[in-house]
């Protein structure tokens, strides 16, 4: 995952569920957080949190405990559409892989409440970063 | 989805995100809720909330607003393993489809903190309910 | 609490924390849900979810478990201001009291992003419902 | 608040509600996170996340936006009981105060599922740190 900078996110105790593991739905919040930071810092997307998720698939590889304290998420670009980006994500904690996901994110125009096309410079940067 | 009884779940205002739609991660909480009730009422699984998610994929078809008030989730069994069940779920609100998902759930032994095999009667019931 | 109709809210498994009880912060989501329904149905407030919380105090009386399935919240009006309502809330489950809270809610004008005054008919209704 | 070290916590986009501010219930998660870290690092409490909240009161002073990125929480000890600690908390972001709270936390014995008394060294440290 050479094109990816890792985003580090601290866990919160409330991320745990009654089994004492991070709740499976909470991974989506963590991935969302990592993805939008990566959209801003690596792809240079304006208002990088303004996107909606159209599709997501995730493999839960290893449980996350509070002792892990933080997760590291590496993002890699898989596909670039007119208004959408397909991102592959690997989440690690304590040196092991904990989840692997693939997300189709559609950039969102807040004012118009509709998808927004990628800006030209973002598209160019994205094209150079797309990996299989 | 003939083998499925719908589970009806009221939305909460806190399910919304800053775009005023139900947050994409929150769908997993709603699906989890519907699935475990269905595990108990239709499959007759003991301690039906005791399972972990190994894999999940979801298509977000239509945004959910607070005006929808509630969602209806229909579950259908796709595959039966030794300790796992693959479930197809369709979420509807206001007469339209809002999401479609597929989840691999592994039944969990709380005391042993490990997967638990399906009971014989559950396996039999599950076999008769599995649809393509 | 004669002026109060109870609002019934189902619990979700995700409301639990790692101790297997409903997380103390989650009570605020449940209270919020009950309060805004009561604002709409009893006080006749337009857009009853549009308010912000200025102050809240809560006593956790008894733990809430998933076996409780649902909570019942009774609201009673304590004070009426120009833009604010002070509400006393009692949360019950399984016949016992689980929490007791007092909340100062400020009605919110979404468009103007500022407090909104109570409508005249709401003020009148509120005055007749205020109890010590 | 001289006895208090500030705990810094990054916000998450999911902390926002439909008004675009951090949800009022989410403050409790943030305060919880800060308090338990402070219990461990300053008071030297073993298993510092193992406590339940018996009472909490909070003033919401100023809204929290995602642009704030992080909050800083300063804790100060107000009272020390046999199994409980009363903590005053001030939350700041962007140089301004955003909330002020007071929490009665009861240390929890996970195995016994009951309150646990403060250890002697913790009690001594706590006594020296208590401020009005």
mmCIF file of N, CA, C and O in Angstrom, chain B residues 59-93:
data_model
loop_
_atom_site.group_PDB
_atom_site.id
_atom_site.type_symbol
_atom_site.label_atom_id
_atom_site.label_comp_id
_atom_site.label_asym_id
_atom_site.label_seq_id
_atom_site.Cartn_x
_atom_site.Cartn_y
_atom_site.Cartn_z
ATOM 1 N N UNK B 59 -25.132 -2.055 0.406
ATOM 2 C CA UNK B 59 -25.403 -1.023 -0.588
ATOM 3 C C UNK B 59 -26.383 -0.036 0.013
ATOM 4 O O UNK B 59 -27.459 -0.439 0.484
ATOM 5 N N UNK B 60 -25.991 1.230 0.006
ATOM 6 C CA UNK B 60 -26.886 2.281 0.487
ATOM 7 C C UNK B 60 -27.689 2.757 -0.722
ATOM 8 O O UNK B 60 -27.133 3.347 -1.644
ATOM 9 N N UNK B 61 -28.988 2.458 -0.715
ATOM 10 C CA UNK B 61 -29.802 2.649 -1.909
ATOM 11 C C UNK B 61 -30.462 4.024 -1.918
ATOM 12 O O UNK B 61 -30.544 4.686 -2.948
ATOM 13 N N UNK B 62 -30.909 4.460 -0.750
ATOM 14 C CA UNK B 62 -31.680 5.702 -0.666
ATOM 15 C C UNK B 62 -31.460 6.279 0.725
ATOM 16 O O UNK B 62 -31.424 5.541 1.706
ATOM 17 N N UNK B 63 -31.291 7.609 0.851
ATOM 18 C CA UNK B 63 -31.023 8.175 2.186
ATOM 19 C C UNK B 63 -32.220 8.019 3.123
ATOM 20 O O UNK B 63 -33.362 7.994 2.687
ATOM 21 N N UNK B 64 -31.918 7.892 4.400
ATOM 22 C CA UNK B 64 -32.937 7.775 5.452
ATOM 23 C C UNK B 64 -33.022 9.098 6.188
ATOM 24 O O UNK B 64 -32.015 9.595 6.694
ATOM 25 N N UNK B 65 -34.218 9.652 6.281
ATOM 26 C CA UNK B 65 -34.403 10.916 6.996
ATOM 27 C C UNK B 65 -35.199 10.654 8.271
ATOM 28 O O UNK B 65 -35.813 9.599 8.428
ATOM 29 N N UNK B 66 -35.186 11.621 9.185
ATOM 30 C CA UNK B 66 -35.890 11.440 10.456
ATOM 31 C C UNK B 66 -37.399 11.340 10.216
ATOM 32 O O UNK B 66 -38.124 10.680 10.989
ATOM 33 N N UNK B 67 -37.864 11.927 9.131
ATOM 34 C CA UNK B 67 -39.298 11.861 8.796
ATOM 35 C C UNK B 67 -39.735 10.413 8.528
ATOM 36 O O UNK B 67 -40.927 10.110 8.576
ATOM 37 N N UNK B 68 -38.776 9.554 8.205
ATOM 38 C CA UNK B 68 -39.134 8.148 7.978
ATOM 39 C C UNK B 68 -39.590 7.472 9.273
ATOM 40 O O UNK B 68 -40.253 6.445 9.238
ATOM 41 N N UNK B 69 -39.152 8.008 10.402
ATOM 42 C CA UNK B 69 -39.607 7.546 11.729
ATOM 43 C C UNK B 69 -39.176 6.124 12.081
ATOM 44 O O UNK B 69 -38.758 5.853 13.186
ATOM 45 N N UNK B 70 -39.276 5.193 11.148
ATOM 46 C CA UNK B 70 -38.908 3.816 11.452
ATOM 47 C C UNK B 70 -38.417 3.123 10.193
ATOM 48 O O UNK B 70 -38.685 3.570 9.079
ATOM 49 N N UNK B 71 -37.687 2.033 10.385
ATOM 50 C CA UNK B 71 -37.282 1.193 9.256
ATOM 51 C C UNK B 71 -37.844 -0.205 9.473
ATOM 52 O O UNK B 71 -38.129 -0.615 10.602
ATOM 53 N N UNK B 72 -38.006 -0.923 8.370
ATOM 54 C CA UNK B 72 -38.454 -2.313 8.412
ATOM 55 C C UNK B 72 -37.344 -3.141 7.798
ATOM 56 O O UNK B 72 -36.902 -2.874 6.680
ATOM 57 N N UNK B 73 -36.883 -4.150 8.511
ATOM 58 C CA UNK B 73 -35.791 -4.979 8.009
ATOM 59 C C UNK B 73 -36.295 -6.405 7.804
ATOM 60 O O UNK B 73 -36.864 -7.013 8.719
ATOM 61 N N UNK B 74 -36.104 -6.895 6.587
ATOM 62 C CA UNK B 74 -36.444 -8.282 6.280
ATOM 63 C C UNK B 74 -35.156 -9.084 6.152
ATOM 64 O O UNK B 74 -34.246 -8.689 5.429
ATOM 65 N N UNK B 75 -35.072 -10.192 6.880
ATOM 66 C CA UNK B 75 -33.887 -11.047 6.850
ATOM 67 C C UNK B 75 -34.209 -12.345 6.099
ATOM 68 O O UNK B 75 -35.332 -12.844 6.168
ATOM 69 N N UNK B 76 -33.222 -12.870 5.407
ATOM 70 C CA UNK B 76 -33.384 -14.162 4.748
ATOM 71 C C UNK B 76 -32.066 -14.920 4.869
ATOM 72 O O UNK B 76 -30.987 -14.338 4.733
ATOM 73 N N UNK B 77 -32.147 -16.198 5.129
ATOM 74 C CA UNK B 77 -30.943 -17.001 5.341
ATOM 75 C C UNK B 77 -30.347 -17.402 3.997
ATOM 76 O O UNK B 77 -31.053 -17.899 3.116
ATOM 77 N N UNK B 78 -29.034 -17.216 3.853
ATOM 78 C CA UNK B 78 -28.378 -17.540 2.592
ATOM 79 C C UNK B 78 -27.516 -18.801 2.698
ATOM 80 O O UNK B 78 -27.482 -19.615 1.786
ATOM 81 N N UNK B 79 -26.792 -18.914 3.824
ATOM 82 C CA UNK B 79 -25.896 -20.062 3.991
ATOM 83 C C UNK B 79 -25.813 -20.411 5.469
ATOM 84 O O UNK B 79 -25.889 -19.533 6.322
ATOM 85 N N UNK B 80 -25.601 -21.699 5.735
ATOM 86 C CA UNK B 80 -25.480 -22.158 7.118
ATOM 87 C C UNK B 80 -24.159 -22.903 7.275
ATOM 88 O O UNK B 80 -23.883 -23.846 6.531
ATOM 89 N N UNK B 81 -23.316 -22.456 8.195
ATOM 90 C CA UNK B 81 -22.045 -23.132 8.486
ATOM 91 C C UNK B 81 -22.123 -23.818 9.840
ATOM 92 O O UNK B 81 -23.197 -23.921 10.440
ATOM 93 N N UNK B 82 -20.996 -24.279 10.324
ATOM 94 C CA UNK B 82 -20.971 -24.961 11.620
ATOM 95 C C UNK B 82 -21.292 -23.989 12.763
ATOM 96 O O UNK B 82 -22.086 -24.296 13.649
ATOM 97 N N UNK B 83 -20.652 -22.824 12.703
ATOM 98 C CA UNK B 83 -20.874 -21.818 13.751
ATOM 99 C C UNK B 83 -21.422 -20.521 13.167
ATOM 100 O O UNK B 83 -21.648 -19.567 13.901
ATOM 101 N N UNK B 84 -21.594 -20.464 11.851
ATOM 102 C CA UNK B 84 -21.946 -19.186 11.214
ATOM 103 C C UNK B 84 -23.222 -19.264 10.388
ATOM 104 O O UNK B 84 -23.628 -20.332 9.923
ATOM 105 N N UNK B 85 -23.818 -18.088 10.228
ATOM 106 C CA UNK B 85 -25.018 -17.925 9.408
ATOM 107 C C UNK B 85 -24.788 -16.745 8.473
ATOM 108 O O UNK B 85 -24.328 -15.689 8.922
ATOM 109 N N UNK B 86 -25.072 -16.936 7.190
ATOM 110 C CA UNK B 86 -24.988 -15.824 6.255
ATOM 111 C C UNK B 86 -26.410 -15.342 5.986
ATOM 112 O O UNK B 86 -27.271 -16.125 5.582
ATOM 113 N N UNK B 87 -26.617 -14.055 6.258
ATOM 114 C CA UNK B 87 -27.968 -13.491 6.206
ATOM 115 C C UNK B 87 -28.027 -12.373 5.172
ATOM 116 O O UNK B 87 -27.133 -11.518 5.130
ATOM 117 N N UNK B 88 -29.040 -12.392 4.350
ATOM 118 C CA UNK B 88 -29.316 -11.277 3.441
ATOM 119 C C UNK B 88 -30.366 -10.383 4.074
ATOM 120 O O UNK B 88 -31.346 -10.881 4.623
ATOM 121 N N UNK B 89 -30.137 -9.086 4.030
ATOM 122 C CA UNK B 89 -31.079 -8.166 4.686
ATOM 123 C C UNK B 89 -31.511 -7.071 3.713
ATOM 124 O O UNK B 89 -30.698 -6.560 2.954
ATOM 125 N N UNK B 90 -32.773 -6.741 3.761
ATOM 126 C CA UNK B 90 -33.287 -5.610 2.987
ATOM 127 C C UNK B 90 -33.943 -4.654 3.970
ATOM 128 O O UNK B 90 -34.791 -5.059 4.765
ATOM 129 N N UNK B 91 -33.500 -3.393 3.920
ATOM 130 C CA UNK B 91 -34.076 -2.381 4.810
ATOM 131 C C UNK B 91 -34.975 -1.462 3.992
ATOM 132 O O UNK B 91 -34.569 -0.969 2.937
ATOM 133 N N UNK B 92 -36.178 -1.244 4.514
ATOM 134 C CA UNK B 92 -37.138 -0.382 3.822
ATOM 135 C C UNK B 92 -37.646 0.695 4.769
ATOM 136 O O UNK B 92 -37.684 0.496 5.977
ATOM 137 N N UNK B 93 -38.057 1.809 4.176
ATOM 138 C CA UNK B 93 -38.689 2.890 4.949
ATOM 139 C C UNK B 93 -39.600 3.653 4.013
ATOM 140 O O UNK B 93 -39.231 3.887 2.854
#
